[in-house]
């Protein structure tokens, strides 16, 4: 395969180029074969690149974009009203074969609308799904989708998400990924009509390692390698989990400061606590893929800092190496 090329929306997210450019240059140094195209306000990007020593400019391009899509902008306006936005131009590079992937920390709704319009979905896929990995017990992980691209889903779309999630998990090295539907109980009689109908479709697909329903606690226990739900449930679950992890971390830190004895215990436990925080911090798992498109698009959390955006870029590199859209296309031709 040729050297990986990633087009980056340098103007997206809460911190824009001041975070994204340094993170991008970090990855350029980390991956010797990687090429990057930063899309955004050229003068600002050039100043940030120029302030960094040792940048290999032969592997770095800058594409000027004079429009920016704000974080609260309506997707319809972004789709029709900003033909020169940094987000759109980055996606057009993927569409035109000048980049293998696009990474953006910008407006999720706008990114999804533009990606669907420019890249189109794979044959047999109605809607793309947003997917990411969440940590589970014993250092494992589970792919969770959809995380907000599709608030309302019918059974057929949940079935398609399960197929795509299984292929993605296989590409990550999981042998016969265990697939489950997220539900309010594990019994067959529980759940809404869409989930029950999706379960019947999955039960009729022997090529898929379908394990039935899974509840939220089973998700973090590692009872499945792929968990499927609609975007409303998935987004609530993800944001709640992030908030819980942050709250627990703060409470533990506060407990170790309550007394001299607690401080001494805290000093002894500090290395383990730092390791745990590093494993569970959202930055370590940043980067959600838009599965089902005819191209690779990775969404970074808008509030991600330098390390978090680096993680999203690493995720894009991995998907390029896996050639994930082609893997999806081939498998879906057999299953759909």
Short mmCIF file of N, CA and C in Angstrom, two decimals, residues 1-157:
data_model
loop_
_atom_site.label_atom_id
_atom_site.label_comp_id
_atom_site.label_asym_id
_atom_site.label_seq_id
_atom_site.Cartn_x
_atom_site.Cartn_y
_atom_site.Cartn_z
N UNK A 1 0.84 -1.18 0.00
CA UNK A 1 0.00 0.00 0.00
C UNK A 1 0.88 1.25 0.00
N UNK A 2 0.38 2.32 -0.65
CA UNK A 2 1.13 3.58 -0.68
C UNK A 2 1.12 4.22 0.70
N UNK A 3 1.98 5.22 0.87
CA UNK A 3 2.08 5.90 2.17
C UNK A 3 0.73 6.48 2.57
N UNK A 4 0.31 6.30 3.82
CA UNK A 4 -0.99 6.83 4.25
C UNK A 4 -1.02 8.35 4.23
N UNK A 5 -2.12 8.90 3.75
CA UNK A 5 -2.32 10.35 3.70
C UNK A 5 -3.61 10.67 4.45
N UNK A 6 -3.54 11.56 5.41
CA UNK A 6 -4.71 11.96 6.19
C UNK A 6 -4.97 13.44 5.97
N UNK A 7 -6.21 13.77 5.60
CA UNK A 7 -6.65 15.16 5.50
C UNK A 7 -7.26 15.56 6.83
N UNK A 8 -6.80 16.68 7.38
CA UNK A 8 -7.22 17.11 8.71
C UNK A 8 -7.94 18.44 8.66
N UNK A 9 -9.13 18.46 9.21
CA UNK A 9 -9.86 19.72 9.40
C UNK A 9 -9.20 20.46 10.56
N UNK A 10 -8.30 21.39 10.24
CA UNK A 10 -7.49 22.04 11.28
C UNK A 10 -8.25 23.10 12.06
N UNK A 11 -9.45 23.45 11.62
CA UNK A 11 -10.18 24.55 12.26
C UNK A 11 -11.28 24.04 13.20
N UNK A 12 -11.49 22.73 13.28
CA UNK A 12 -12.60 22.20 14.07
C UNK A 12 -12.29 22.09 15.54
N UNK A 13 -13.32 21.79 16.33
CA UNK A 13 -13.15 21.56 17.76
C UNK A 13 -13.15 22.82 18.60
N UNK A 14 -13.05 22.62 19.89
CA UNK A 14 -13.10 23.75 20.83
C UNK A 14 -11.81 24.57 20.81
N UNK A 15 -10.69 23.95 20.42
CA UNK A 15 -9.40 24.64 20.50
C UNK A 15 -8.79 24.94 19.14
N UNK A 16 -9.36 24.39 18.06
CA UNK A 16 -8.93 24.71 16.72
C UNK A 16 -7.47 24.39 16.44
N UNK A 17 -6.83 25.18 15.57
CA UNK A 17 -5.47 24.86 15.14
C UNK A 17 -4.44 24.87 16.26
N UNK A 18 -4.67 25.62 17.32
CA UNK A 18 -3.69 25.70 18.41
C UNK A 18 -3.51 24.36 19.11
N UNK A 19 -4.50 23.49 19.00
CA UNK A 19 -4.38 22.12 19.53
C UNK A 19 -4.10 21.13 18.40
N UNK A 20 -4.83 21.28 17.29
CA UNK A 20 -4.80 20.29 16.22
C UNK A 20 -3.46 20.27 15.49
N UNK A 21 -2.88 21.44 15.23
CA UNK A 21 -1.61 21.46 14.51
C UNK A 21 -0.49 20.80 15.31
N UNK A 22 -0.27 21.15 16.59
CA UNK A 22 0.78 20.44 17.36
C UNK A 22 0.55 18.94 17.45
N UNK A 23 -0.71 18.52 17.62
CA UNK A 23 -1.02 17.09 17.68
C UNK A 23 -0.70 16.40 16.36
N UNK A 24 -1.00 17.08 15.27
CA UNK A 24 -0.72 16.53 13.94
C UNK A 24 0.78 16.39 13.71
N UNK A 25 1.54 17.39 14.13
CA UNK A 25 3.00 17.33 13.97
C UNK A 25 3.60 16.22 14.84
N UNK A 26 3.00 15.99 16.02
CA UNK A 26 3.44 14.87 16.86
C UNK A 26 3.30 13.55 16.10
N UNK A 27 2.15 13.37 15.43
CA UNK A 27 1.91 12.11 14.71
C UNK A 27 2.79 12.02 13.47
N UNK A 28 3.09 13.13 12.86
CA UNK A 28 3.99 13.13 11.71
C UNK A 28 5.36 12.58 12.11
N UNK A 29 5.80 12.96 13.31
CA UNK A 29 7.08 12.44 13.82
C UNK A 29 6.97 10.99 14.27
N UNK A 30 5.80 10.59 14.75
CA UNK A 30 5.60 9.23 15.26
C UNK A 30 5.55 8.20 14.15
N UNK A 31 4.97 8.55 13.00
CA UNK A 31 4.81 7.62 11.89
C UNK A 31 5.66 8.10 10.71
N UNK A 32 6.82 7.51 10.47
CA UNK A 32 7.75 8.00 9.45
C UNK A 32 7.20 7.99 8.02
N UNK A 33 6.21 7.15 7.74
CA UNK A 33 5.67 7.09 6.38
C UNK A 33 4.41 7.94 6.20
N UNK A 34 3.92 8.52 7.28
CA UNK A 34 2.65 9.26 7.24
C UNK A 34 2.80 10.60 6.53
N UNK A 35 1.80 10.94 5.71
CA UNK A 35 1.70 12.26 5.09
C UNK A 35 0.42 12.93 5.60
N UNK A 36 0.49 14.21 5.88
CA UNK A 36 -0.65 14.95 6.39
C UNK A 36 -0.95 16.15 5.51
N UNK A 37 -2.26 16.44 5.38
CA UNK A 37 -2.71 17.66 4.71
C UNK A 37 -3.57 18.43 5.70
N UNK A 38 -3.08 19.56 6.16
CA UNK A 38 -3.82 20.41 7.10
C UNK A 38 -4.66 21.39 6.31
N UNK A 39 -5.97 21.41 6.58
CA UNK A 39 -6.89 22.26 5.83
C UNK A 39 -7.44 23.33 6.77
N UNK A 40 -7.24 24.58 6.39
CA UNK A 40 -7.72 25.67 7.22
C UNK A 40 -7.08 26.99 6.84
N UNK A 41 -7.06 27.91 7.78
CA UNK A 41 -6.49 29.25 7.54
C UNK A 41 -4.97 29.13 7.39
N UNK A 42 -4.49 29.32 6.17
CA UNK A 42 -3.10 29.04 5.86
C UNK A 42 -2.13 29.83 6.73
N UNK A 43 -2.36 31.13 6.90
CA UNK A 43 -1.41 31.96 7.64
C UNK A 43 -1.26 31.50 9.09
N UNK A 44 -2.37 31.14 9.72
CA UNK A 44 -2.34 30.69 11.10
C UNK A 44 -1.65 29.33 11.21
N UNK A 45 -1.97 28.42 10.30
CA UNK A 45 -1.35 27.09 10.32
C UNK A 45 0.14 27.20 10.07
N UNK A 46 0.53 28.03 9.11
CA UNK A 46 1.95 28.22 8.80
C UNK A 46 2.72 28.74 10.01
N UNK A 47 2.11 29.67 10.75
CA UNK A 47 2.79 30.22 11.92
C UNK A 47 2.99 29.17 13.00
N UNK A 48 2.01 28.29 13.17
CA UNK A 48 2.11 27.23 14.18
C UNK A 48 3.12 26.16 13.75
N UNK A 49 3.13 25.84 12.47
CA UNK A 49 4.11 24.87 11.97
C UNK A 49 5.51 25.45 12.06
N UNK A 50 5.65 26.71 11.72
CA UNK A 50 6.96 27.36 11.75
C UNK A 50 7.55 27.46 13.13
N UNK A 51 6.70 27.46 14.15
CA UNK A 51 7.19 27.55 15.53
C UNK A 51 7.66 26.21 16.07
N UNK A 52 7.51 25.15 15.28
CA UNK A 52 7.91 23.80 15.70
C UNK A 52 9.18 23.40 14.97
N UNK A 53 10.17 22.96 15.71
CA UNK A 53 11.45 22.58 15.12
C UNK A 53 11.38 21.16 14.55
N UNK A 54 12.12 20.92 13.48
CA UNK A 54 12.30 19.57 12.96
C UNK A 54 11.13 19.00 12.19
N UNK A 55 10.23 19.84 11.66
CA UNK A 55 9.08 19.34 10.91
C UNK A 55 9.53 18.92 9.50
N UNK A 56 9.15 17.72 9.09
CA UNK A 56 9.46 17.23 7.76
C UNK A 56 8.43 17.79 6.79
N UNK A 57 8.75 18.92 6.15
CA UNK A 57 7.78 19.58 5.29
C UNK A 57 7.50 18.80 4.01
N UNK A 58 8.35 17.83 3.70
CA UNK A 58 8.09 17.02 2.50
C UNK A 58 6.87 16.12 2.70
N UNK A 59 6.47 15.89 3.95
CA UNK A 59 5.31 15.04 4.24
C UNK A 59 4.13 15.84 4.78
N UNK A 60 4.20 17.15 4.62
CA UNK A 60 3.15 18.02 5.15
C UNK A 60 2.70 19.03 4.10
N UNK A 61 1.39 19.06 3.86
CA UNK A 61 0.82 20.05 2.96
C UNK A 61 -0.20 20.89 3.71
N UNK A 62 -0.41 22.09 3.23
CA UNK A 62 -1.43 22.98 3.80
C UNK A 62 -2.36 23.43 2.68
N UNK A 63 -3.64 23.22 2.87
CA UNK A 63 -4.66 23.67 1.92
C UNK A 63 -5.44 24.80 2.56
N UNK A 64 -5.49 25.93 1.89
CA UNK A 64 -6.15 27.10 2.45
C UNK A 64 -7.67 26.96 2.37
N UNK A 65 -8.36 27.28 3.45
CA UNK A 65 -9.82 27.29 3.49
C UNK A 65 -10.26 28.58 4.17
N UNK A 66 -11.13 29.33 3.53
CA UNK A 66 -11.51 30.63 4.08
C UNK A 66 -12.85 30.62 4.81
N UNK A 67 -13.41 29.41 5.00
CA UNK A 67 -14.66 29.30 5.75
C UNK A 67 -14.52 28.24 6.84
N UNK A 68 -15.21 28.47 7.97
CA UNK A 68 -15.18 27.55 9.10
C UNK A 68 -16.61 27.23 9.52
N UNK A 69 -16.87 25.96 9.78
CA UNK A 69 -18.18 25.54 10.28
C UNK A 69 -18.13 25.57 11.80
N UNK A 70 -19.00 26.36 12.40
CA UNK A 70 -19.00 26.49 13.86
C UNK A 70 -19.58 25.24 14.50
N UNK A 71 -19.32 25.09 15.80
CA UNK A 71 -19.75 23.89 16.52
C UNK A 71 -21.26 23.80 16.68
N UNK A 72 -21.95 24.96 16.59
CA UNK A 72 -23.40 24.96 16.76
C UNK A 72 -24.15 25.21 15.45
N UNK A 73 -23.46 25.10 14.34
CA UNK A 73 -24.08 25.38 13.05
C UNK A 73 -24.98 24.24 12.60
N UNK A 74 -26.09 24.61 11.96
CA UNK A 74 -27.01 23.59 11.46
C UNK A 74 -26.38 22.83 10.30
N UNK A 75 -26.50 21.50 10.29
CA UNK A 75 -25.91 20.71 9.20
C UNK A 75 -26.35 21.16 7.81
N UNK A 76 -27.63 21.55 7.67
CA UNK A 76 -28.12 21.97 6.35
C UNK A 76 -27.37 23.20 5.84
N UNK A 77 -27.09 24.14 6.74
CA UNK A 77 -26.35 25.33 6.34
C UNK A 77 -24.92 24.98 5.98
N UNK A 78 -24.31 24.08 6.75
CA UNK A 78 -22.94 23.66 6.44
C UNK A 78 -22.88 22.95 5.10
N UNK A 79 -23.92 22.21 4.77
CA UNK A 79 -23.96 21.43 3.53
C UNK A 79 -24.11 22.33 2.31
N UNK A 80 -24.96 23.36 2.43
CA UNK A 80 -25.28 24.17 1.25
C UNK A 80 -24.57 25.52 1.23
N UNK A 81 -24.26 26.05 2.42
CA UNK A 81 -23.84 27.44 2.47
C UNK A 81 -22.36 27.70 2.62
N UNK A 82 -21.54 26.64 2.80
CA UNK A 82 -20.11 26.87 3.02
C UNK A 82 -19.27 25.92 2.15
N UNK A 83 -19.20 26.21 0.86
CA UNK A 83 -18.46 25.33 -0.05
C UNK A 83 -16.94 25.38 0.15
N UNK A 84 -16.44 26.37 0.88
CA UNK A 84 -14.99 26.50 1.10
C UNK A 84 -14.62 26.29 2.56
N UNK A 85 -15.43 25.54 3.27
CA UNK A 85 -15.11 25.28 4.68
C UNK A 85 -13.98 24.28 4.78
N UNK A 86 -13.23 24.35 5.88
CA UNK A 86 -12.11 23.43 6.09
C UNK A 86 -12.60 21.99 6.18
N UNK A 87 -13.77 21.78 6.78
CA UNK A 87 -14.31 20.43 6.89
C UNK A 87 -14.65 19.85 5.53
N UNK A 88 -15.33 20.63 4.73
CA UNK A 88 -15.74 20.14 3.40
C UNK A 88 -14.53 19.86 2.51
N UNK A 89 -13.57 20.77 2.49
CA UNK A 89 -12.40 20.58 1.64
C UNK A 89 -11.60 19.35 2.05
N UNK A 90 -11.52 19.09 3.37
CA UNK A 90 -10.82 17.89 3.84
C UNK A 90 -11.52 16.62 3.36
N UNK A 91 -12.85 16.61 3.41
CA UNK A 91 -13.61 15.45 2.93
C UNK A 91 -13.50 15.31 1.42
N UNK A 92 -13.44 16.42 0.70
CA UNK A 92 -13.31 16.36 -0.76
C UNK A 92 -11.97 15.73 -1.16
N UNK A 93 -10.94 15.93 -0.35
CA UNK A 93 -9.65 15.30 -0.64
C UNK A 93 -9.78 13.78 -0.58
N UNK A 94 -10.58 13.27 0.36
CA UNK A 94 -10.82 11.82 0.43
C UNK A 94 -11.65 11.37 -0.77
N UNK A 95 -12.69 12.12 -1.07
CA UNK A 95 -13.54 11.77 -2.22
C UNK A 95 -12.75 11.70 -3.52
N UNK A 96 -11.81 12.64 -3.70
CA UNK A 96 -11.05 12.74 -4.94
C UNK A 96 -9.81 11.86 -4.96
N UNK A 97 -9.61 11.03 -3.92
CA UNK A 97 -8.49 10.12 -3.90
C UNK A 97 -7.16 10.76 -3.55
N UNK A 98 -7.18 11.99 -3.02
CA UNK A 98 -5.95 12.67 -2.64
C UNK A 98 -5.59 12.43 -1.16
N UNK A 99 -6.47 11.78 -0.44
CA UNK A 99 -6.21 11.40 0.96
C UNK A 99 -6.94 10.10 1.23
N UNK A 100 -6.41 9.31 2.16
CA UNK A 100 -7.03 8.02 2.51
C UNK A 100 -8.05 8.16 3.63
N UNK A 101 -7.98 9.25 4.39
CA UNK A 101 -8.88 9.42 5.53
C UNK A 101 -9.00 10.89 5.86
N UNK A 102 -10.08 11.23 6.54
CA UNK A 102 -10.31 12.58 7.05
C UNK A 102 -10.52 12.50 8.55
N UNK A 103 -9.89 13.43 9.29
CA UNK A 103 -10.09 13.52 10.74
C UNK A 103 -10.54 14.94 11.07
N UNK A 104 -11.60 15.04 11.88
CA UNK A 104 -12.12 16.35 12.27
C UNK A 104 -12.61 16.30 13.71
N UNK A 105 -12.42 17.42 14.41
CA UNK A 105 -12.97 17.57 15.76
C UNK A 105 -14.16 18.52 15.73
N UNK A 106 -14.66 18.80 14.53
CA UNK A 106 -15.71 19.80 14.37
C UNK A 106 -17.11 19.28 14.65
N UNK A 107 -18.07 20.05 14.21
CA UNK A 107 -19.50 19.81 14.38
C UNK A 107 -19.88 18.41 13.87
N UNK A 108 -20.35 17.54 14.76
CA UNK A 108 -20.63 16.14 14.39
C UNK A 108 -21.73 16.04 13.34
N UNK A 109 -22.82 16.79 13.53
CA UNK A 109 -23.92 16.73 12.57
C UNK A 109 -23.50 17.20 11.19
N UNK A 110 -22.72 18.28 11.14
CA UNK A 110 -22.24 18.79 9.86
C UNK A 110 -21.29 17.80 9.20
N UNK A 111 -20.41 17.19 10.00
CA UNK A 111 -19.46 16.22 9.45
C UNK A 111 -20.19 15.02 8.88
N UNK A 112 -21.21 14.54 9.56
CA UNK A 112 -21.97 13.40 9.07
C UNK A 112 -22.72 13.76 7.79
N UNK A 113 -23.35 14.94 7.76
CA UNK A 113 -24.10 15.35 6.57
C UNK A 113 -23.19 15.50 5.36
N UNK A 114 -22.06 16.15 5.56
CA UNK A 114 -21.12 16.34 4.46
C UNK A 114 -20.50 15.02 4.00
N UNK A 115 -20.16 14.16 4.96
CA UNK A 115 -19.55 12.88 4.62
C UNK A 115 -20.51 12.01 3.82
N UNK A 116 -21.77 11.97 4.22
CA UNK A 116 -22.77 11.19 3.48
C UNK A 116 -22.96 11.75 2.08
N UNK A 117 -22.97 13.07 1.97
CA UNK A 117 -23.18 13.72 0.68
C UNK A 117 -22.00 13.51 -0.27
N UNK A 118 -20.79 13.64 0.25
CA UNK A 118 -19.60 13.60 -0.60
C UNK A 118 -19.07 12.18 -0.84
N UNK A 119 -19.10 11.35 0.18
CA UNK A 119 -18.49 10.02 0.08
C UNK A 119 -19.50 8.91 -0.22
N UNK A 120 -20.75 9.12 0.11
CA UNK A 120 -21.83 8.14 -0.09
C UNK A 120 -21.63 6.93 0.82
N UNK A 121 -22.72 6.19 1.00
CA UNK A 121 -22.66 4.98 1.82
C UNK A 121 -22.31 3.77 0.97
N UNK A 122 -21.83 2.73 1.62
CA UNK A 122 -21.53 1.47 0.95
C UNK A 122 -22.82 0.81 0.46
N UNK A 123 -22.76 0.01 -0.60
CA UNK A 123 -23.95 -0.70 -1.07
C UNK A 123 -24.58 -1.53 0.04
N UNK A 124 -25.90 -1.39 0.19
CA UNK A 124 -26.61 -2.15 1.20
C UNK A 124 -26.70 -1.48 2.55
N UNK A 125 -26.04 -0.34 2.72
CA UNK A 125 -26.08 0.38 4.00
C UNK A 125 -26.95 1.62 3.87
N UNK A 126 -27.97 1.70 4.71
CA UNK A 126 -28.88 2.85 4.66
C UNK A 126 -28.25 4.09 5.26
N UNK A 127 -27.63 3.92 6.44
CA UNK A 127 -27.06 5.06 7.14
C UNK A 127 -25.73 4.67 7.77
N UNK A 128 -24.76 5.57 7.79
CA UNK A 128 -23.53 5.29 8.54
C UNK A 128 -23.82 5.28 10.04
N UNK A 129 -22.94 4.66 10.79
CA UNK A 129 -23.04 4.64 12.25
C UNK A 129 -21.73 5.13 12.84
N UNK A 130 -21.82 5.81 13.96
CA UNK A 130 -20.62 6.25 14.67
C UNK A 130 -20.24 5.16 15.66
N UNK A 131 -18.97 4.75 15.62
CA UNK A 131 -18.51 3.64 16.47
C UNK A 131 -17.21 4.02 17.16
N UNK A 132 -17.06 3.58 18.40
CA UNK A 132 -15.80 3.75 19.13
C UNK A 132 -15.60 2.56 20.05
N UNK A 133 -14.41 2.43 20.60
CA UNK A 133 -14.13 1.37 21.56
C UNK A 133 -14.28 1.91 22.97
N UNK A 134 -14.84 1.11 23.85
CA UNK A 134 -14.93 1.47 25.26
C UNK A 134 -14.17 0.42 26.07
N UNK A 135 -13.53 0.83 27.15
CA UNK A 135 -12.74 -0.13 27.94
C UNK A 135 -13.65 -1.06 28.74
N UNK A 136 -13.20 -2.32 28.89
CA UNK A 136 -13.92 -3.30 29.70
C UNK A 136 -12.96 -3.89 30.73
N UNK A 137 -13.48 -4.80 31.54
CA UNK A 137 -12.66 -5.43 32.57
C UNK A 137 -11.45 -6.15 31.98
N UNK A 138 -10.43 -6.29 32.79
CA UNK A 138 -9.24 -7.07 32.43
C UNK A 138 -8.52 -6.50 31.21
N UNK A 139 -8.65 -5.18 30.99
CA UNK A 139 -7.91 -4.54 29.92
C UNK A 139 -8.47 -4.75 28.53
N UNK A 140 -9.68 -5.27 28.41
CA UNK A 140 -10.28 -5.50 27.10
C UNK A 140 -11.01 -4.28 26.59
N UNK A 141 -11.73 -4.46 25.49
CA UNK A 141 -12.50 -3.37 24.92
C UNK A 141 -13.70 -3.92 24.17
N UNK A 142 -14.66 -3.05 23.92
CA UNK A 142 -15.87 -3.42 23.20
C UNK A 142 -16.19 -2.30 22.21
N UNK A 143 -16.58 -2.67 20.99
CA UNK A 143 -17.02 -1.68 20.01
C UNK A 143 -18.48 -1.35 20.26
N UNK A 144 -18.77 -0.06 20.40
CA UNK A 144 -20.14 0.39 20.66
C UNK A 144 -20.62 1.26 19.51
N UNK A 145 -21.78 0.94 18.95
CA UNK A 145 -22.39 1.72 17.88
C UNK A 145 -23.90 1.52 17.90
N UNK A 146 -24.63 2.57 17.58
CA UNK A 146 -24.31 3.88 17.08
C UNK A 146 -24.22 4.87 18.24
N UNK A 147 -23.39 5.90 18.09
CA UNK A 147 -23.16 6.85 19.18
C UNK A 147 -23.81 8.20 18.96
N UNK A 148 -24.74 8.29 18.02
CA UNK A 148 -25.45 9.55 17.87
C UNK A 148 -25.75 9.98 16.45
N UNK A 149 -25.29 9.22 15.47
CA UNK A 149 -25.57 9.60 14.09
C UNK A 149 -27.04 9.38 13.73
N UNK A 150 -27.65 8.38 14.36
CA UNK A 150 -29.03 8.00 14.03
C UNK A 150 -29.84 7.85 15.31
N UNK A 151 -30.54 8.89 15.67
CA UNK A 151 -31.30 8.88 16.93
C UNK A 151 -32.44 7.86 16.86
N UNK A 152 -33.09 7.77 15.72
CA UNK A 152 -34.16 6.79 15.53
C UNK A 152 -33.72 5.76 14.50
N UNK A 153 -33.79 4.49 14.85
CA UNK A 153 -33.36 3.41 13.96
C UNK A 153 -34.44 2.34 13.87
N UNK A 154 -34.60 1.78 12.68
CA UNK A 154 -35.48 0.62 12.57
C UNK A 154 -34.64 -0.66 12.71
N UNK A 155 -35.31 -1.80 12.70
CA UNK A 155 -34.62 -3.07 12.94
C UNK A 155 -33.58 -3.36 11.87
N UNK A 156 -33.88 -3.03 10.62
CA UNK A 156 -32.94 -3.29 9.53
C UNK A 156 -31.65 -2.51 9.73
N UNK A 157 -31.75 -1.28 10.19
CA UNK A 157 -30.55 -0.47 10.40
C UNK A 157 -29.72 -1.00 11.57
#
